[in-house]
mmCIF file of C-alpha atoms and ligand atoms in Angstrom:
data_model
loop_
_atom_site.group_PDB
_atom_site.id
_atom_site.type_symbol
_atom_site.label_atom_id
_atom_site.label_comp_id
_atom_site.label_asym_id
_atom_site.label_seq_id
_atom_site.Cartn_x
_atom_site.Cartn_y
_atom_site.Cartn_z
ATOM 1 C CA MET V 1210 27.792 25.787 43.932
ATOM 2 C CA LYS V 1211 27.136 29.492 44.121
ATOM 3 C CA LEU V 1212 23.769 30.760 42.992
ATOM 4 C CA ARG V 1213 25.462 32.835 40.284
ATOM 5 C CA ASN V 1214 27.141 29.742 38.844
ATOM 6 C CA VAL V 1215 23.858 27.863 38.855
ATOM 7 C CA VAL V 1216 22.173 30.689 36.955
ATOM 8 C CA VAL V 1217 25.014 30.798 34.405
ATOM 9 C CA LEU V 1218 24.813 27.032 33.945
ATOM 10 C CA LEU V 1219 21.047 27.177 33.460
ATOM 11 C CA LEU V 1220 21.395 29.953 30.908
ATOM 12 C CA PHE V 1221 24.004 27.917 29.063
ATOM 13 C CA VAL V 1222 21.694 24.861 28.966
ATOM 14 C CA LEU V 1223 18.847 27.046 27.692
ATOM 15 C CA VAL V 1224 20.965 28.472 24.868
ATOM 16 C CA VAL V 1225 22.124 24.988 23.832
ATOM 17 C CA LEU V 1226 18.547 23.709 23.891
ATOM 18 C CA GLN V 1227 17.358 26.595 21.766
ATOM 19 C CA LEU V 1228 20.128 26.067 19.237
ATOM 20 C CA TYR V 1229 19.242 22.380 19.123
ATOM 21 C CA CYS V 1230 15.535 23.067 18.511
ATOM 22 C CA LYS V 1231 16.430 25.573 15.805
ATOM 23 C CA LYS V 1232 18.547 22.917 14.152
ATOM 24 C CA GLU V 1233 15.570 20.517 14.268
ATOM 25 C CA GLU V 1234 13.337 23.144 12.653
ATOM 26 C CA ASN V 1235 15.963 23.763 10.027
ATOM 27 C CA ILE V 1236 15.802 20.243 8.611
ATOM 28 C CA ASP V 1237 13.671 21.148 5.621
ATOM 29 C CA MET V 1238 11.426 18.794 3.759
ATOM 30 C CA LYS V 1239 13.018 17.699 0.516
ATOM 31 C CA LEU V 1240 11.728 16.722 -2.870
ATOM 32 C CA LEU V 1241 14.305 15.380 -5.295
ATOM 33 C CA LYS V 1242 14.084 13.902 -8.756
ATOM 34 C CA GLN V 1243 16.629 11.676 -10.458
ATOM 35 C CA ASP V 1244 16.861 9.467 -13.537
ATOM 36 C CA PHE V 1245 15.931 5.839 -12.936
ATOM 37 C CA GLY V 1246 16.661 4.445 -16.407
ATOM 38 C CA SER V 1247 14.201 3.768 -19.206
ATOM 39 C CA VAL V 1248 11.609 1.260 -20.397
ATOM 40 C CA ASN V 1249 10.933 0.792 -24.127
ATOM 41 C CA GLY V 1250 12.625 4.125 -24.798
ATOM 42 C CA GLN V 1251 10.548 5.948 -22.175
ATOM 43 C CA ALA V 1252 12.525 7.739 -19.477
ATOM 44 C CA VAL V 1253 11.716 6.749 -15.905
ATOM 45 C CA GLU V 1254 12.276 9.042 -12.934
ATOM 46 C CA LEU V 1255 12.707 8.352 -9.262
ATOM 47 C CA TYR V 1256 11.253 10.890 -6.836
ATOM 48 C CA THR V 1257 12.551 11.137 -3.288
ATOM 49 C CA LEU V 1258 10.377 12.711 -0.586
ATOM 50 C CA VAL V 1259 11.985 13.503 2.772
ATOM 51 C CA ASN V 1260 10.265 15.003 5.805
ATOM 52 C CA THR V 1261 11.724 16.942 8.734
ATOM 53 C CA HIS V 1262 12.228 13.731 10.739
ATOM 54 C CA GLY V 1263 14.318 12.205 7.969
ATOM 55 C CA VAL V 1264 11.547 9.822 6.886
ATOM 56 C CA LYS V 1265 12.234 9.109 3.231
ATOM 57 C CA VAL V 1266 9.938 7.692 0.544
ATOM 58 C CA GLN V 1267 11.036 6.927 -3.007
ATOM 59 C CA ILE V 1268 8.628 6.546 -5.894
ATOM 60 C CA ALA V 1269 9.398 5.527 -9.470
ATOM 61 C CA THR V 1270 7.315 6.778 -12.372
ATOM 62 C CA TYR V 1271 7.352 3.209 -13.742
ATOM 63 C CA GLY V 1272 4.265 1.596 -12.205
ATOM 64 C CA GLY V 1273 4.118 4.373 -9.595
ATOM 65 C CA ILE V 1274 6.249 1.968 -7.568
ATOM 66 C CA VAL V 1275 7.104 2.892 -4.010
ATOM 67 C CA THR V 1276 10.657 1.557 -4.060
ATOM 68 C CA SER V 1277 11.576 2.408 -0.477
ATOM 69 C CA ILE V 1278 10.146 3.806 2.753
ATOM 70 C CA GLN V 1279 12.660 4.600 5.471
ATOM 71 C CA VAL V 1280 11.198 5.111 8.925
ATOM 72 C CA PRO V 1281 12.693 5.193 12.441
ATOM 73 C CA ASP V 1282 12.520 2.455 15.044
ATOM 74 C CA ARG V 1283 12.025 3.245 18.732
ATOM 75 C CA ASN V 1284 15.683 4.323 18.983
ATOM 76 C CA GLY V 1285 15.397 6.623 16.006
ATOM 77 C CA GLN V 1286 17.237 4.185 13.730
ATOM 78 C CA LEU V 1287 16.006 4.612 10.150
ATOM 79 C CA ALA V 1288 15.495 1.524 7.983
ATOM 80 C CA ASP V 1289 13.682 0.561 4.818
ATOM 81 C CA VAL V 1290 10.370 -1.199 5.518
ATOM 82 C CA VAL V 1291 9.277 -2.245 2.019
ATOM 83 C CA LEU V 1292 10.421 -5.037 -0.269
ATOM 84 C CA GLY V 1293 11.655 -4.270 -3.766
ATOM 85 C CA TYR V 1294 14.651 -4.136 -6.049
ATOM 86 C CA ASP V 1295 17.789 -2.021 -6.343
ATOM 87 C CA ASN V 1296 17.203 -1.044 -9.965
ATOM 88 C CA LEU V 1297 14.549 -0.521 -12.605
ATOM 89 C CA ASP V 1298 15.477 -3.468 -14.840
ATOM 90 C CA GLU V 1299 14.680 -5.946 -12.090
ATOM 91 C CA TYR V 1300 11.259 -4.371 -11.562
ATOM 92 C CA VAL V 1301 10.619 -4.609 -15.297
ATOM 93 C CA GLN V 1302 11.752 -8.225 -15.574
ATOM 94 C CA ASN V 1303 9.882 -9.804 -12.686
ATOM 95 C CA ASN V 1304 7.781 -7.882 -10.217
ATOM 96 C CA PRO V 1305 5.268 -9.673 -7.977
ATOM 97 C CA TYR V 1306 3.643 -6.225 -7.687
ATOM 98 C CA PHE V 1307 6.223 -4.818 -5.209
ATOM 99 C CA GLY V 1308 5.119 -1.294 -4.262
ATOM 100 C CA CYS V 1309 3.161 -0.554 -7.417
ATOM 101 C CA ILE V 1310 -0.130 1.078 -8.293
ATOM 102 C CA VAL V 1311 -2.543 -1.687 -9.264
ATOM 103 C CA GLY V 1312 -5.270 -1.069 -11.846
ATOM 104 C CA ARG V 1313 -7.488 -0.733 -13.761
ATOM 105 C CA TYR V 1314 -8.988 -3.378 -11.492
ATOM 106 C CA GLY V 1315 -6.973 -4.396 -8.441
ATOM 107 C CA ASN V 1316 -7.509 -8.000 -7.290
ATOM 108 C CA ARG V 1317 -9.427 -10.729 -9.109
ATOM 109 C CA ILE V 1318 -12.298 -10.862 -11.582
ATOM 110 C CA ALA V 1319 -13.805 -14.350 -11.915
ATOM 111 C CA GLN V 1320 -13.326 -16.129 -15.227
ATOM 112 C CA ALA V 1321 -11.716 -12.921 -16.562
ATOM 113 C CA GLU V 1322 -15.098 -11.623 -17.654
ATOM 114 C CA PHE V 1323 -17.690 -9.055 -16.675
ATOM 115 C CA GLU V 1324 -20.766 -7.427 -18.132
ATOM 116 C CA LEU V 1325 -21.912 -3.818 -18.298
ATOM 117 C CA ASP V 1326 -25.357 -2.934 -19.701
ATOM 118 C CA GLY V 1327 -25.622 -6.336 -21.378
ATOM 119 C CA VAL V 1328 -22.242 -6.050 -23.094
ATOM 120 C CA SER V 1329 -19.730 -8.681 -22.118
ATOM 121 C CA TYR V 1330 -16.048 -7.757 -21.700
ATOM 122 C CA SER V 1331 -13.234 -10.310 -21.835
ATOM 123 C CA LEU V 1332 -10.036 -9.710 -19.946
ATOM 124 C CA ALA V 1333 -6.720 -11.549 -19.736
ATOM 125 C CA ALA V 1334 -6.921 -14.703 -17.628
ATOM 126 C CA ASN V 1335 -3.542 -14.192 -15.976
ATOM 127 C CA ASN V 1336 -4.231 -16.016 -12.705
ATOM 128 C CA GLY V 1337 -5.578 -19.495 -13.390
ATOM 129 C CA PRO V 1338 -9.034 -18.952 -14.885
ATOM 130 C CA ASN V 1339 -9.254 -15.451 -13.389
ATOM 131 C CA HIS V 1340 -8.098 -11.933 -14.131
ATOM 132 C CA LEU V 1341 -5.681 -10.417 -11.605
ATOM 133 C CA HIS V 1342 -4.486 -6.854 -10.969
ATOM 134 C CA GLY V 1343 -5.449 -5.293 -14.288
ATOM 135 C CA GLY V 1344 -4.071 -7.927 -16.656
ATOM 136 C CA LEU V 1345 -0.879 -8.437 -18.632
ATOM 137 C CA VAL V 1346 0.158 -4.785 -18.759
ATOM 138 C CA GLY V 1347 -1.649 -3.208 -15.859
ATOM 139 C CA PHE V 1348 -1.005 0.185 -14.278
ATOM 140 C CA ASP V 1349 1.974 -1.393 -12.502
ATOM 141 C CA LYS V 1350 3.832 -1.771 -15.814
ATOM 142 C CA VAL V 1351 3.297 1.613 -17.478
ATOM 143 C CA VAL V 1352 5.263 4.831 -17.199
ATOM 144 C CA TRP V 1353 3.295 7.589 -15.475
ATOM 145 C CA SER V 1354 3.763 11.324 -16.050
ATOM 146 C CA ALA V 1355 4.909 13.060 -12.896
ATOM 147 C CA LYS V 1356 4.651 16.486 -11.347
ATOM 148 C CA PRO V 1357 6.157 17.509 -8.004
ATOM 149 C CA VAL V 1358 3.742 18.601 -5.272
ATOM 150 C CA GLU V 1359 4.841 21.000 -2.573
ATOM 151 C CA GLY V 1360 2.459 22.255 0.097
ATOM 152 C CA LYS V 1361 2.570 23.442 3.678
ATOM 153 C CA ASP V 1362 4.295 20.699 5.648
ATOM 154 C CA LYS V 1363 4.104 18.178 2.830
ATOM 155 C CA VAL V 1364 5.970 17.050 -0.259
ATOM 156 C CA GLY V 1365 4.728 14.725 -2.920
ATOM 157 C CA VAL V 1366 4.431 13.633 -6.472
ATOM 158 C CA GLU V 1367 1.351 13.611 -8.690
ATOM 159 C CA LEU V 1368 1.267 10.797 -11.235
ATOM 160 C CA THR V 1369 -1.051 10.745 -14.206
ATOM 161 C CA TYR V 1370 -1.818 8.110 -16.797
ATOM 162 C CA THR V 1371 -4.450 7.750 -19.492
ATOM 163 C CA SER V 1372 -5.602 4.209 -20.073
ATOM 164 C CA ASN V 1373 -7.105 4.014 -23.527
ATOM 165 C CA ASP V 1374 -10.523 2.608 -24.397
ATOM 166 C CA GLY V 1375 -10.029 -1.142 -24.851
ATOM 167 C CA GLU V 1376 -6.659 -1.291 -23.070
ATOM 168 C CA GLU V 1377 -6.415 -4.707 -21.379
ATOM 169 C CA GLY V 1378 -10.027 -5.245 -22.472
ATOM 170 C CA TYR V 1379 -11.591 -2.508 -20.323
ATOM 171 C CA PRO V 1380 -14.034 -0.024 -21.867
ATOM 172 C CA GLY V 1381 -13.589 3.755 -21.804
ATOM 173 C CA ASN V 1382 -10.684 6.161 -21.901
ATOM 174 C CA LEU V 1383 -9.789 6.424 -18.248
ATOM 175 C CA GLN V 1384 -7.762 9.376 -16.986
ATOM 176 C CA VAL V 1385 -6.105 8.483 -13.728
ATOM 177 C CA THR V 1386 -4.270 10.597 -11.172
ATOM 178 C CA VAL V 1387 -2.507 9.110 -8.183
ATOM 179 C CA THR V 1388 -0.896 11.527 -5.738
ATOM 180 C CA TYR V 1389 1.571 10.434 -3.094
ATOM 181 C CA THR V 1390 2.294 12.933 -0.296
ATOM 182 C CA LEU V 1391 4.486 12.670 2.767
ATOM 183 C CA ASP V 1392 3.882 14.936 5.759
ATOM 184 C CA ASN V 1393 5.673 15.676 9.018
ATOM 185 C CA GLU V 1394 3.426 13.285 10.939
ATOM 186 C CA ASN V 1395 5.204 10.449 9.077
ATOM 187 C CA ALA V 1396 2.099 9.720 7.017
ATOM 188 C CA LEU V 1397 2.273 8.682 3.383
ATOM 189 C CA GLN V 1398 -1.057 9.620 1.837
ATOM 190 C CA ILE V 1399 -2.246 8.215 -1.490
ATOM 191 C CA ASP V 1400 -5.094 9.953 -3.286
ATOM 192 C CA TYR V 1401 -6.592 8.140 -6.239
ATOM 193 C CA TYR V 1402 -8.701 9.937 -8.845
ATOM 194 C CA ALA V 1403 -10.163 8.860 -12.169
ATOM 195 C CA VAL V 1404 -12.689 9.926 -14.784
ATOM 196 C CA THR V 1405 -13.932 8.070 -17.828
ATOM 197 C CA ASP V 1406 -15.695 8.885 -21.108
ATOM 198 C CA LYS V 1407 -17.565 5.559 -21.183
ATOM 199 C CA LYS V 1408 -19.069 3.411 -18.451
ATOM 200 C CA THR V 1409 -16.308 1.248 -16.977
ATOM 201 C CA ILE V 1410 -15.034 -0.388 -13.791
ATOM 202 C CA VAL V 1411 -12.205 0.874 -11.567
ATOM 203 C CA ASN V 1412 -10.517 -0.432 -8.425
ATOM 204 C CA LEU V 1413 -7.135 1.091 -7.640
ATOM 205 C CA THR V 1414 -4.748 0.178 -4.869
ATOM 206 C CA ASN V 1415 -1.113 0.129 -3.840
ATOM 207 C CA HIS V 1416 0.684 -3.177 -3.487
ATOM 208 C CA SER V 1417 3.572 -2.431 -1.097
ATOM 209 C CA TYR V 1418 5.005 -5.420 0.751
ATOM 210 C CA PHE V 1419 5.927 -4.347 4.280
ATOM 211 C CA ASN V 1420 8.323 -5.819 6.783
ATOM 212 C CA LEU V 1421 8.796 -3.397 9.662
ATOM 213 C CA ASN V 1422 11.725 -5.292 11.146
ATOM 214 C CA ASP V 1423 14.359 -6.187 8.605
ATOM 215 C CA ALA V 1424 13.280 -5.138 5.119
ATOM 216 C CA GLY V 1425 12.226 -8.650 4.191
ATOM 217 C CA ALA V 1426 15.061 -10.831 5.508
ATOM 218 C CA ALA V 1427 12.822 -12.861 7.838
ATOM 219 C CA PRO V 1428 9.120 -13.741 8.032
ATOM 220 C CA ILE V 1429 6.487 -11.271 9.221
ATOM 221 C CA LEU V 1430 4.873 -13.896 11.465
ATOM 222 C CA ASP V 1431 5.753 -12.049 14.688
ATOM 223 C CA HIS V 1432 4.283 -8.772 13.463
ATOM 224 C CA GLN V 1433 1.154 -7.981 15.461
ATOM 225 C CA LEU V 1434 -1.794 -7.161 13.248
ATOM 226 C CA MET V 1435 -5.090 -5.465 14.002
ATOM 227 C CA ILE V 1436 -7.761 -5.352 11.302
ATOM 228 C CA ASN V 1437 -10.808 -3.251 12.014
ATOM 229 C CA ALA V 1438 -13.256 -5.707 10.454
ATOM 230 C CA ASP V 1439 -16.116 -7.773 11.872
ATOM 231 C CA GLU V 1440 -16.482 -9.612 8.563
ATOM 232 C CA PHE V 1441 -14.398 -10.923 5.691
ATOM 233 C CA THR V 1442 -15.269 -12.259 2.258
ATOM 234 C CA PRO V 1443 -14.519 -16.015 2.118
ATOM 235 C CA VAL V 1444 -13.240 -17.335 -1.212
ATOM 236 C CA ASP V 1445 -13.336 -20.451 -3.369
ATOM 237 C CA ASN V 1446 -10.184 -22.373 -4.210
ATOM 238 C CA THR V 1447 -9.288 -19.868 -6.951
ATOM 239 C CA LEU V 1448 -9.535 -16.994 -4.448
ATOM 240 C CA ILE V 1449 -12.794 -15.613 -5.835
ATOM 241 C CA PRO V 1450 -15.232 -14.468 -3.115
ATOM 242 C CA THR V 1451 -18.241 -16.744 -2.715
ATOM 243 C CA GLY V 1452 -20.447 -13.685 -2.110
ATOM 244 C CA GLU V 1453 -20.842 -14.369 1.588
ATOM 245 C CA LEU V 1454 -19.863 -11.792 4.197
ATOM 246 C CA ARG V 1455 -18.727 -14.042 7.040
ATOM 247 C CA SER V 1456 -18.260 -13.016 10.651
ATOM 248 C CA VAL V 1457 -14.642 -13.243 11.811
ATOM 249 C CA GLU V 1458 -15.807 -14.259 15.300
ATOM 250 C CA GLY V 1459 -14.152 -17.487 16.427
ATOM 251 C CA THR V 1460 -12.068 -17.815 13.237
ATOM 252 C CA PRO V 1461 -8.358 -17.226 12.466
ATOM 253 C CA PHE V 1462 -9.609 -14.102 10.649
ATOM 254 C CA ASP V 1463 -10.495 -12.291 13.856
ATOM 255 C CA PHE V 1464 -7.846 -9.576 14.070
ATOM 256 C CA ARG V 1465 -10.045 -7.109 15.935
ATOM 257 C CA LYS V 1466 -7.560 -7.367 18.781
ATOM 258 C CA ALA V 1467 -3.929 -7.168 17.680
ATOM 259 C CA THR V 1468 -2.650 -10.717 17.174
ATOM 260 C CA ALA V 1469 0.624 -12.140 15.861
ATOM 261 C CA ILE V 1470 0.182 -13.004 12.184
ATOM 262 C CA GLY V 1471 1.769 -16.409 12.800
ATOM 263 C CA ALA V 1472 -0.484 -17.293 15.742
ATOM 264 C CA ARG V 1473 -3.187 -18.997 13.660
ATOM 265 C CA ILE V 1474 -1.819 -19.042 10.101
ATOM 266 C CA GLY V 1475 -1.233 -22.811 10.290
ATOM 267 C CA ALA V 1476 -4.704 -23.570 11.665
ATOM 268 C CA ASP V 1477 -6.717 -26.347 10.070
ATOM 269 C CA ASP V 1478 -9.010 -23.971 8.201
ATOM 270 C CA GLU V 1479 -10.308 -24.323 4.655
ATOM 271 C CA GLN V 1480 -10.001 -20.593 3.937
ATOM 272 C CA LEU V 1481 -6.354 -20.533 5.001
ATOM 273 C CA LYS V 1482 -5.748 -23.568 2.780
ATOM 274 C CA PHE V 1483 -7.258 -21.825 -0.246
ATOM 275 C CA GLY V 1484 -5.070 -18.785 0.343
ATOM 276 C CA GLY V 1485 -1.931 -20.695 1.312
ATOM 277 C CA GLY V 1486 -2.192 -18.436 4.360
ATOM 278 C CA TYR V 1487 -3.962 -15.084 4.526
ATOM 279 C CA ASP V 1488 -4.972 -13.744 1.120
ATOM 280 C CA HIS V 1489 -8.413 -12.381 1.895
ATOM 281 C CA ASN V 1490 -10.510 -9.256 1.703
ATOM 282 C CA PHE V 1491 -11.798 -7.863 4.984
ATOM 283 C CA VAL V 1492 -14.894 -5.687 5.215
ATOM 284 C CA VAL V 1493 -13.628 -2.561 6.969
ATOM 285 C CA ASN V 1494 -15.970 -1.454 9.770
ATOM 286 C CA GLY V 1495 -17.577 1.963 9.495
ATOM 287 C CA GLN V 1496 -18.746 3.989 6.560
ATOM 288 C CA ALA V 1497 -17.023 3.478 3.208
ATOM 289 C CA GLY V 1498 -16.230 6.900 1.770
ATOM 290 C CA GLU V 1499 -15.094 8.123 5.170
ATOM 291 C CA LEU V 1500 -11.486 7.919 6.227
ATOM 292 C CA ARG V 1501 -11.220 5.419 9.095
ATOM 293 C CA LEU V 1502 -8.618 3.146 10.619
ATOM 294 C CA ALA V 1503 -8.604 -0.138 8.696
ATOM 295 C CA ALA V 1504 -5.539 -1.871 10.111
ATOM 296 C CA GLU V 1505 -2.532 -1.441 12.318
ATOM 297 C CA VAL V 1506 0.701 -3.445 12.301
ATOM 298 C CA THR V 1507 3.233 -3.390 15.124
ATOM 299 C CA GLU V 1508 6.654 -4.987 15.062
ATOM 300 C CA PRO V 1509 7.684 -5.863 18.628
ATOM 301 C CA VAL V 1510 11.498 -5.997 18.198
ATOM 302 C CA THR V 1511 11.992 -2.567 16.624
ATOM 303 C CA GLY V 1512 8.816 -0.903 17.882
ATOM 304 C CA ARG V 1513 8.017 0.240 14.347
ATOM 305 C CA ALA V 1514 4.295 0.424 13.708
ATOM 306 C CA MET V 1515 2.035 1.424 10.847
ATOM 307 C CA GLU V 1516 -1.590 2.491 10.739
ATOM 308 C CA VAL V 1517 -3.604 2.074 7.558
ATOM 309 C CA TRP V 1518 -6.455 4.530 7.067
ATOM 310 C CA THR V 1519 -8.795 4.369 4.104
ATOM 311 C CA THR V 1520 -12.047 5.494 2.546
ATOM 312 C CA GLU V 1521 -12.352 2.106 0.816
ATOM 313 C CA PRO V 1522 -14.880 -0.544 1.891
ATOM 314 C CA GLY V 1523 -12.301 -3.345 1.974
ATOM 315 C CA ILE V 1524 -8.716 -4.294 2.657
ATOM 316 C CA GLN V 1525 -6.868 -7.330 1.311
ATOM 317 C CA PHE V 1526 -4.522 -8.856 3.827
ATOM 318 C CA TYR V 1527 -1.967 -10.899 1.897
ATOM 319 C CA SER V 1528 0.692 -12.622 4.002
ATOM 320 C CA GLY V 1529 3.252 -12.987 1.199
ATOM 321 C CA ASN V 1530 2.422 -16.661 0.695
ATOM 322 C CA PHE V 1531 3.677 -16.830 -2.872
ATOM 323 C CA LEU V 1532 7.131 -15.452 -2.101
ATOM 324 C CA ASP V 1533 9.313 -18.534 -2.349
ATOM 325 C CA GLY V 1534 12.956 -17.538 -2.135
ATOM 326 C CA SER V 1535 13.309 -17.186 -5.908
ATOM 327 C CA ILE V 1536 13.630 -13.404 -5.680
ATOM 328 C CA THR V 1537 16.710 -11.621 -4.417
ATOM 329 C CA GLY V 1538 15.765 -8.045 -3.718
ATOM 330 C CA LYS V 1539 17.329 -4.874 -2.387
ATOM 331 C CA ASN V 1540 20.706 -5.289 -0.698
ATOM 332 C CA GLY V 1541 20.905 -8.951 -1.697
ATOM 333 C CA ILE V 1542 18.046 -9.978 0.603
ATOM 334 C CA VAL V 1543 16.324 -13.224 -0.442
ATOM 335 C CA TYR V 1544 12.563 -12.997 -0.054
ATOM 336 C CA GLN V 1545 11.346 -16.263 1.394
ATOM 337 C CA GLN V 1546 7.695 -17.161 1.908
ATOM 338 C CA ARG V 1547 5.967 -14.628 4.214
ATOM 339 C CA ASN V 1548 8.903 -12.242 4.475
ATOM 340 C CA GLY V 1549 6.532 -9.410 3.541
ATOM 341 C CA LEU V 1550 2.875 -8.535 4.026
ATOM 342 C CA CYS V 1551 0.469 -6.458 1.971
ATOM 343 C CA LEU V 1552 -2.489 -4.443 3.185
ATOM 344 C CA GLU V 1553 -4.217 -3.437 -0.025
ATOM 345 C CA THR V 1554 -7.142 -1.074 0.447
ATOM 346 C CA GLN V 1555 -9.776 -1.727 -2.174
ATOM 347 C CA HIS V 1556 -13.305 -2.546 -3.260
ATOM 348 C CA PHE V 1557 -14.052 -6.236 -2.856
ATOM 349 C CA PRO V 1558 -12.589 -8.719 -5.354
ATOM 350 C CA ASP V 1559 -14.862 -9.705 -8.254
ATOM 351 C CA SER V 1560 -17.294 -6.855 -7.525
ATOM 352 C CA PRO V 1561 -18.207 -6.461 -11.227
ATOM 353 C CA ASN V 1562 -19.775 -9.960 -11.050
ATOM 354 C CA GLN V 1563 -21.229 -9.643 -7.558
ATOM 355 C CA PRO V 1564 -24.106 -7.157 -7.507
ATOM 356 C CA GLU V 1565 -24.392 -7.398 -3.698
ATOM 357 C CA PHE V 1566 -20.900 -5.926 -3.261
ATOM 358 C CA PRO V 1567 -20.296 -2.152 -3.282
ATOM 359 C CA SER V 1568 -20.165 -1.095 -6.922
ATOM 360 C CA THR V 1569 -16.936 -0.501 -8.827
ATOM 361 C CA VAL V 1570 -18.717 0.996 -11.847
ATOM 362 C CA LEU V 1571 -17.622 4.464 -12.949
ATOM 363 C CA GLU V 1572 -19.957 6.463 -15.180
ATOM 364 C CA PRO V 1573 -18.935 9.320 -17.470
ATOM 365 C CA GLY V 1574 -19.354 12.574 -15.530
ATOM 366 C CA ASP V 1575 -18.683 10.867 -12.190
ATOM 367 C CA GLU V 1576 -15.423 11.021 -10.301
ATOM 368 C CA TYR V 1577 -13.590 8.072 -8.760
ATOM 369 C CA LYS V 1578 -11.958 9.368 -5.579
ATOM 370 C CA THR V 1579 -10.419 7.355 -2.776
ATOM 371 C CA THR V 1580 -7.765 8.011 -0.148
ATOM 372 C CA THR V 1581 -5.470 5.694 1.783
ATOM 373 C CA ILE V 1582 -2.885 6.681 4.372
ATOM 374 C CA TYR V 1583 0.017 4.599 5.661
ATOM 375 C CA LYS V 1584 1.084 6.311 8.878
ATOM 376 C CA PHE V 1585 4.289 5.276 10.625
ATOM 377 C CA LYS V 1586 4.985 5.534 14.329
ATOM 378 C CA VAL V 1587 6.814 3.715 17.124
ATOM 379 C CA THR V 1588 5.607 1.886 20.182
ATOM 380 C CA GLU V 1589 7.416 1.151 23.449
HETATM 381 C C1 BGC B 423 -3.157 -11.263 -4.224
HETATM 382 C C2 BGC B 423 -2.337 -12.519 -4.181
HETATM 383 C C3 BGC B 423 -1.326 -12.434 -5.269
HETATM 384 C C4 BGC B 423 -0.491 -11.223 -5.045
HETATM 385 C C5 BGC B 423 0.463 -11.059 -6.167
HETATM 386 C C6 BGC B 423 -2.246 -10.121 -3.971
HETATM 387 O O1 BGC B 423 -2.964 -8.929 -4.035
HETATM 388 O O2 BGC B 423 -4.212 -11.296 -3.313
HETATM 389 O O3 BGC B 423 -3.139 -13.651 -4.369
HETATM 390 O O4 BGC B 423 -0.542 -13.558 -5.344
HETATM 391 O O5 BGC B 423 -1.281 -10.091 -4.979
HETATM 392 O O6 BGC B 423 1.591 -10.478 -5.751
#
């Protein structure tokens, strides 16, 4: 080939490459809003956040539910990685907390009771003798007000809700803001904020069920999990922490090196029996209040992976033990036991009754502020 031809060919390749890159740049982030039906006469909206890589997150104003997260596999193939339903009515009728914001107190409170300054507060016992996830009508079952958020290289939605003094038995008018933002690093950030006018307790989390392979069609037992925790909080047979911080060393709870979830889930271990699998709070290493890596999940078939970063002291790893095939979710997929996993960043369960645990008390004038990031990536 003559030198001139080579130069022309090179120039041609350069022009094509440039056009291609321009096209990439031109995929704008998107923020869309659509109707998602209504609950008790209250309109519900569905927000769609899309980043420049086509990663798409949908959030309903009912329960602040993350209804879908579409992320690429190692071949760039986008697929939904969270469990849920196709429509609002199904979420309203029967939701085992798919994708929602959990509050006012995420996780369990023993005997559905706690005390503040000598005053005893009674809550709904909606999980055996205990209180779970904020009670009968927790933050997962209310309609939040929404406002779009658009910043440099991010799109999001800010949700607000005022929980009245006495609602579900909790003291104080609590004003809550939860902001979801998606950036171009494929990170979904959740910022939680609350203030109260009377001393109360708060513990907010998100309850997404992930399956990085097939949106919940098969168990998550082959997912590799790393949890950055030297200790976990063992529980009694009603899943209330005993108060002990137990070393994970030499137990099926040692996920400091990435391990298949199924590798030890059937071990002859009292804690696994109580949980019916993993349903335990881990004490995240490092300083609570600072954003640090709490967990990482990798799915070997698709190469999809997710990092969980948080400022919270704990993370509940729940291996979807109570899914039992009775729910048919999105796209007709039947959710059998362990077809999804939750990594719920949080303060420890039953903290209001366990003075040794980091406090979940919020005083008037103070601000409740936590951040959690679910960051998606691929591995070889
Ligand atoms: C709890 C499980 C519970 C599930 C409800 C998790 O946060 O730890 O015990 O069954 O939520 O979906």
